[in-house]
Amino acid sequence: MSTLEEHVDINVPIDTAWDSLHRVETYPRFLEGVREARSEGDGSRAHLGVYAGGRAQEFDAEIIDYGDERLMEWQTTSGPDLSGTFSLLPIDREHTRVQARLEYDPEAIKEAFGGPKGFAQASAIERLVRSDLEHFKELAEQGR
């Protein structure tokens, strides 16, 4: 398994960032390749429609929410084996650090998302996660 950790500092209070992170239906607005997202059940599951590797794919994920700690864990239950966390840390009353951690098997990712020049390359994954965090920052700061 490989692990990637990235973070972004955003100009909103921690509660605002936490609320933004929990609006699953907005995921297509900041997660590249996600074309559809919906929360299922009691909010402990999400369904994602993804376009990657030149084809449409569907994934389900389980979400464990540690609200008091401002930590969200997730694990795919279908599709490639992916897991990760989002943790929010207050910088001050008006600023929050969002830390993302992604754990993945490079070979499983290569099969699901594309060959040697696709998503499976470590540098491509790093760029994608950084870009997604920057888009999340924009979304949270716009308050939408």
PDB file of C-alpha atoms in Angstrom:
ATOM      1  CA  MET A   1       0.000   0.000   0.000  1.00  0.00           C
ATOM      2  CA  SER A   2       1.080   3.539  -0.719  1.00  0.00           C
ATOM      3  CA  THR A   3       0.135   6.570   1.329  1.00  0.00           C
ATOM      4  CA  LEU A   4      -0.283  10.157   0.248  1.00  0.00           C
ATOM      5  CA  GLU A   5      -0.795  13.077   2.616  1.00  0.00           C
ATOM      6  CA  GLU A   6      -1.625  16.623   1.544  1.00  0.00           C
ATOM      7  CA  HIS A   7      -3.152  19.651   3.237  1.00  0.00           C
ATOM      8  CA  VAL A   8      -4.593  23.046   2.438  1.00  0.00           C
ATOM      9  CA  ASP A   9      -5.302  26.018   4.691  1.00  0.00           C
ATOM     10  CA  ILE A  10      -8.679  27.632   4.080  1.00  0.00           C
ATOM     11  CA  ASN A  11     -10.100  30.961   5.161  1.00  0.00           C
ATOM     12  CA  VAL A  12     -13.220  29.726   6.951  1.00  0.00           C
ATOM     13  CA  PRO A  13     -13.961  28.624  10.528  1.00  0.00           C
ATOM     14  CA  ILE A  14     -13.680  24.902  11.251  1.00  0.00           C
ATOM     15  CA  ASP A  15     -17.471  24.427  11.498  1.00  0.00           C
ATOM     16  CA  THR A  16     -17.952  25.909   8.023  1.00  0.00           C
ATOM     17  CA  ALA A  17     -15.249  23.656   6.564  1.00  0.00           C
ATOM     18  CA  TRP A  18     -16.760  20.614   8.321  1.00  0.00           C
ATOM     19  CA  ASP A  19     -20.216  21.371   6.916  1.00  0.00           C
ATOM     20  CA  SER A  20     -18.773  21.811   3.410  1.00  0.00           C
ATOM     21  CA  LEU A  21     -16.965  18.474   3.612  1.00  0.00           C
ATOM     22  CA  HIS A  22     -20.211  16.703   4.529  1.00  0.00           C
ATOM     23  CA  ARG A  23     -22.219  17.915   1.517  1.00  0.00           C
ATOM     24  CA  VAL A  24     -21.653  14.794  -0.570  1.00  0.00           C
ATOM     25  CA  GLU A  25     -23.735  16.153  -3.440  1.00  0.00           C
ATOM     26  CA  THR A  26     -21.114  18.908  -3.966  1.00  0.00           C
ATOM     27  CA  TYR A  27     -18.246  16.434  -4.458  1.00  0.00           C
ATOM     28  CA  PRO A  28     -18.439  16.720  -8.277  1.00  0.00           C
ATOM     29  CA  ARG A  29     -17.676  20.429  -7.860  1.00  0.00           C
ATOM     30  CA  PHE A  30     -14.249  19.789  -6.308  1.00  0.00           C
ATOM     31  CA  LEU A  31     -13.267  16.139  -6.939  1.00  0.00           C
ATOM     32  CA  GLU A  32     -11.955  15.771 -10.467  1.00  0.00           C
ATOM     33  CA  GLY A  33     -13.571  12.929 -12.378  1.00  0.00           C
ATOM     34  CA  VAL A  34     -16.563  12.633 -10.033  1.00  0.00           C
ATOM     35  CA  ARG A  35     -19.649  13.300 -12.133  1.00  0.00           C
ATOM     36  CA  GLU A  36     -22.283  12.276  -9.564  1.00  0.00           C
ATOM     37  CA  ALA A  37     -22.284  11.862  -5.784  1.00  0.00           C
ATOM     38  CA  ARG A  38     -25.009  11.114  -3.301  1.00  0.00           C
ATOM     39  CA  SER A  39     -25.255  10.227   0.338  1.00  0.00           C
ATOM     40  CA  GLU A  40     -27.065   6.988   1.109  1.00  0.00           C
ATOM     41  CA  GLY A  41     -28.713   5.607   4.204  1.00  0.00           C
ATOM     42  CA  ASP A  42     -28.004   7.587   7.343  1.00  0.00           C
ATOM     43  CA  GLY A  43     -25.073   9.408   5.750  1.00  0.00           C
ATOM     44  CA  SER A  44     -22.628   6.629   6.531  1.00  0.00           C
ATOM     45  CA  ARG A  45     -22.398   5.625   2.865  1.00  0.00           C
ATOM     46  CA  ALA A  46     -21.793   7.477  -0.370  1.00  0.00           C
ATOM     47  CA  HIS A  47     -22.246   6.485  -3.995  1.00  0.00           C
ATOM     48  CA  LEU A  48     -19.975   8.084  -6.590  1.00  0.00           C
ATOM     49  CA  GLY A  49     -20.242   8.054 -10.352  1.00  0.00           C
ATOM     50  CA  VAL A  50     -16.735   8.592 -11.698  1.00  0.00           C
ATOM     51  CA  TYR A  51     -15.313   9.127 -15.158  1.00  0.00           C
ATOM     52  CA  ALA A  52     -11.685   7.990 -15.157  1.00  0.00           C
ATOM     53  CA  GLY A  53      -9.378   5.998 -17.339  1.00  0.00           C
ATOM     54  CA  GLY A  54     -11.588   6.768 -20.320  1.00  0.00           C
ATOM     55  CA  ARG A  55     -14.669   5.085 -18.887  1.00  0.00           C
ATOM     56  CA  ALA A  56     -17.541   5.638 -16.489  1.00  0.00           C
ATOM     57  CA  GLN A  57     -17.368   3.713 -13.228  1.00  0.00           C
ATOM     58  CA  GLU A  58     -19.456   3.477 -10.057  1.00  0.00           C
ATOM     59  CA  PHE A  59     -18.042   3.270  -6.533  1.00  0.00           C
ATOM     60  CA  ASP A  60     -19.534   2.955  -3.091  1.00  0.00           C
ATOM     61  CA  ALA A  61     -17.813   4.039   0.098  1.00  0.00           C
ATOM     62  CA  GLU A  62     -18.460   3.712   3.794  1.00  0.00           C
ATOM     63  CA  ILE A  63     -17.907   6.798   5.902  1.00  0.00           C
ATOM     64  CA  ILE A  64     -17.105   6.912   9.587  1.00  0.00           C
ATOM     65  CA  ASP A  65     -17.592  10.327  11.076  1.00  0.00           C
ATOM     66  CA  TYR A  66     -15.788  11.399  14.241  1.00  0.00           C
ATOM     67  CA  GLY A  67     -17.467  14.791  14.523  1.00  0.00           C
ATOM     68  CA  ASP A  68     -16.044  15.703  17.924  1.00  0.00           C
ATOM     69  CA  GLU A  69     -12.545  15.173  16.564  1.00  0.00           C
ATOM     70  CA  ARG A  70     -13.347  16.707  13.160  1.00  0.00           C
ATOM     71  CA  LEU A  71     -12.171  13.514  11.462  1.00  0.00           C
ATOM     72  CA  MET A  72     -13.849  11.631   8.624  1.00  0.00           C
ATOM     73  CA  GLU A  73     -12.622   8.183   7.568  1.00  0.00           C
ATOM     74  CA  TRP A  74     -13.734   6.540   4.347  1.00  0.00           C
ATOM     75  CA  GLN A  75     -13.201   3.195   2.617  1.00  0.00           C
ATOM     76  CA  THR A  76     -14.409   2.028  -0.779  1.00  0.00           C
ATOM     77  CA  THR A  77     -16.696  -0.992  -0.635  1.00  0.00           C
ATOM     78  CA  SER A  78     -16.757  -1.470  -4.399  1.00  0.00           C
ATOM     79  CA  GLY A  79     -14.261  -0.657  -7.116  1.00  0.00           C
ATOM     80  CA  PRO A  80     -10.556  -0.255  -6.357  1.00  0.00           C
ATOM     81  CA  ASP A  81      -9.407  -0.633  -2.763  1.00  0.00           C
ATOM     82  CA  LEU A  82      -9.020   2.946  -1.535  1.00  0.00           C
ATOM     83  CA  SER A  83      -9.239   4.431   1.925  1.00  0.00           C
ATOM     84  CA  GLY A  84      -8.419   7.666   3.568  1.00  0.00           C
ATOM     85  CA  THR A  85      -9.184  10.372   6.050  1.00  0.00           C
ATOM     86  CA  PHE A  86     -10.000  14.032   6.114  1.00  0.00           C
ATOM     87  CA  SER A  87      -9.071  15.792   9.314  1.00  0.00           C
ATOM     88  CA  LEU A  88      -9.743  19.416  10.105  1.00  0.00           C
ATOM     89  CA  LEU A  89      -7.563  21.409  12.452  1.00  0.00           C
ATOM     90  CA  PRO A  90      -8.298  24.946  13.599  1.00  0.00           C
ATOM     91  CA  ILE A  91      -5.544  27.439  12.827  1.00  0.00           C
ATOM     92  CA  ASP A  92      -7.462  30.243  14.511  1.00  0.00           C
ATOM     93  CA  ARG A  93     -11.138  31.267  14.714  1.00  0.00           C
ATOM     94  CA  GLU A  94     -11.372  32.083  10.995  1.00  0.00           C
ATOM     95  CA  HIS A  95      -8.911  29.623   9.391  1.00  0.00           C
ATOM     96  CA  THR A  96      -8.788  25.831   9.131  1.00  0.00           C
ATOM     97  CA  ARG A  97      -6.256  23.295   7.901  1.00  0.00           C
ATOM     98  CA  VAL A  98      -7.767  20.432   5.914  1.00  0.00           C
ATOM     99  CA  GLN A  99      -5.533  17.371   5.863  1.00  0.00           C
ATOM    100  CA  ALA A 100      -6.213  14.565   3.395  1.00  0.00           C
ATOM    101  CA  ARG A 101      -4.657  11.125   3.646  1.00  0.00           C
ATOM    102  CA  LEU A 102      -5.122   8.558   0.883  1.00  0.00           C
ATOM    103  CA  GLU A 103      -4.073   4.909   1.074  1.00  0.00           C
ATOM    104  CA  TYR A 104      -4.049   2.917  -2.133  1.00  0.00           C
ATOM    105  CA  ASP A 105      -2.560  -0.050  -3.942  1.00  0.00           C
ATOM    106  CA  PRO A 106      -0.786   1.328  -7.039  1.00  0.00           C
ATOM    107  CA  GLU A 107      -1.513  -1.831  -9.073  1.00  0.00           C
ATOM    108  CA  ALA A 108      -5.240  -1.738  -8.258  1.00  0.00           C
ATOM    109  CA  ILE A 109      -5.324   1.946  -9.185  1.00  0.00           C
ATOM    110  CA  LYS A 110      -3.499   1.248 -12.450  1.00  0.00           C
ATOM    111  CA  GLU A 111      -6.121  -1.351 -13.386  1.00  0.00           C
ATOM    112  CA  ALA A 112      -9.052   0.911 -12.455  1.00  0.00           C
ATOM    113  CA  PHE A 113      -7.848   4.292 -13.720  1.00  0.00           C
ATOM    114  CA  GLY A 114      -5.370   3.796 -16.499  1.00  0.00           C
ATOM    115  CA  GLY A 115      -1.993   2.566 -17.527  1.00  0.00           C
ATOM    116  CA  PRO A 116       1.530   3.797 -16.962  1.00  0.00           C
ATOM    117  CA  LYS A 117       0.729   7.405 -17.861  1.00  0.00           C
ATOM    118  CA  GLY A 118      -2.640   7.453 -16.102  1.00  0.00           C
ATOM    119  CA  PHE A 119      -3.842   8.153 -12.592  1.00  0.00           C
ATOM    120  CA  ALA A 120      -1.672   5.334 -11.220  1.00  0.00           C
ATOM    121  CA  GLN A 121       1.521   7.353 -11.367  1.00  0.00           C
ATOM    122  CA  ALA A 122       2.404   8.745  -7.945  1.00  0.00           C
ATOM    123  CA  SER A 123       2.990  12.215  -9.354  1.00  0.00           C
ATOM    124  CA  ALA A 124      -0.430  12.171 -11.075  1.00  0.00           C
ATOM    125  CA  ILE A 125      -2.140  11.158  -7.835  1.00  0.00           C
ATOM    126  CA  GLU A 126      -0.317  13.882  -5.905  1.00  0.00           C
ATOM    127  CA  ARG A 127      -1.289  16.549  -8.455  1.00  0.00           C
ATOM    128  CA  LEU A 128      -4.901  15.380  -8.445  1.00  0.00           C
ATOM    129  CA  VAL A 129      -5.219  15.412  -4.641  1.00  0.00           C
ATOM    130  CA  ARG A 130      -3.566  18.848  -4.407  1.00  0.00           C
ATOM    131  CA  SER A 131      -5.888  20.171  -7.110  1.00  0.00           C
ATOM    132  CA  ASP A 132      -8.963  18.681  -5.421  1.00  0.00           C
ATOM    133  CA  LEU A 133      -7.999  20.299  -2.103  1.00  0.00           C
ATOM    134  CA  GLU A 134      -7.562  23.673  -3.815  1.00  0.00           C
ATOM    135  CA  HIS A 135     -10.998  23.293  -5.403  1.00  0.00           C
ATOM    136  CA  PHE A 136     -12.461  22.369  -2.005  1.00  0.00           C
ATOM    137  CA  LYS A 137     -10.879  25.521  -0.573  1.00  0.00           C
ATOM    138  CA  GLU A 138     -12.555  27.641  -3.270  1.00  0.00           C
ATOM    139  CA  LEU A 139     -15.917  25.982  -2.674  1.00  0.00           C
ATOM    140  CA  ALA A 140     -15.778  26.348   1.129  1.00  0.00           C
ATOM    141  CA  GLU A 141     -14.630  29.957   0.940  1.00  0.00           C
ATOM    142  CA  GLN A 142     -17.438  30.832  -1.464  1.00  0.00           C
ATOM    143  CA  GLY A 143     -19.890  29.391   1.066  1.00  0.00           C
ATOM    144  CA  ARG A 144     -21.773  27.291  -1.445  1.00  0.00           C
TER     145      ARG A 144
END
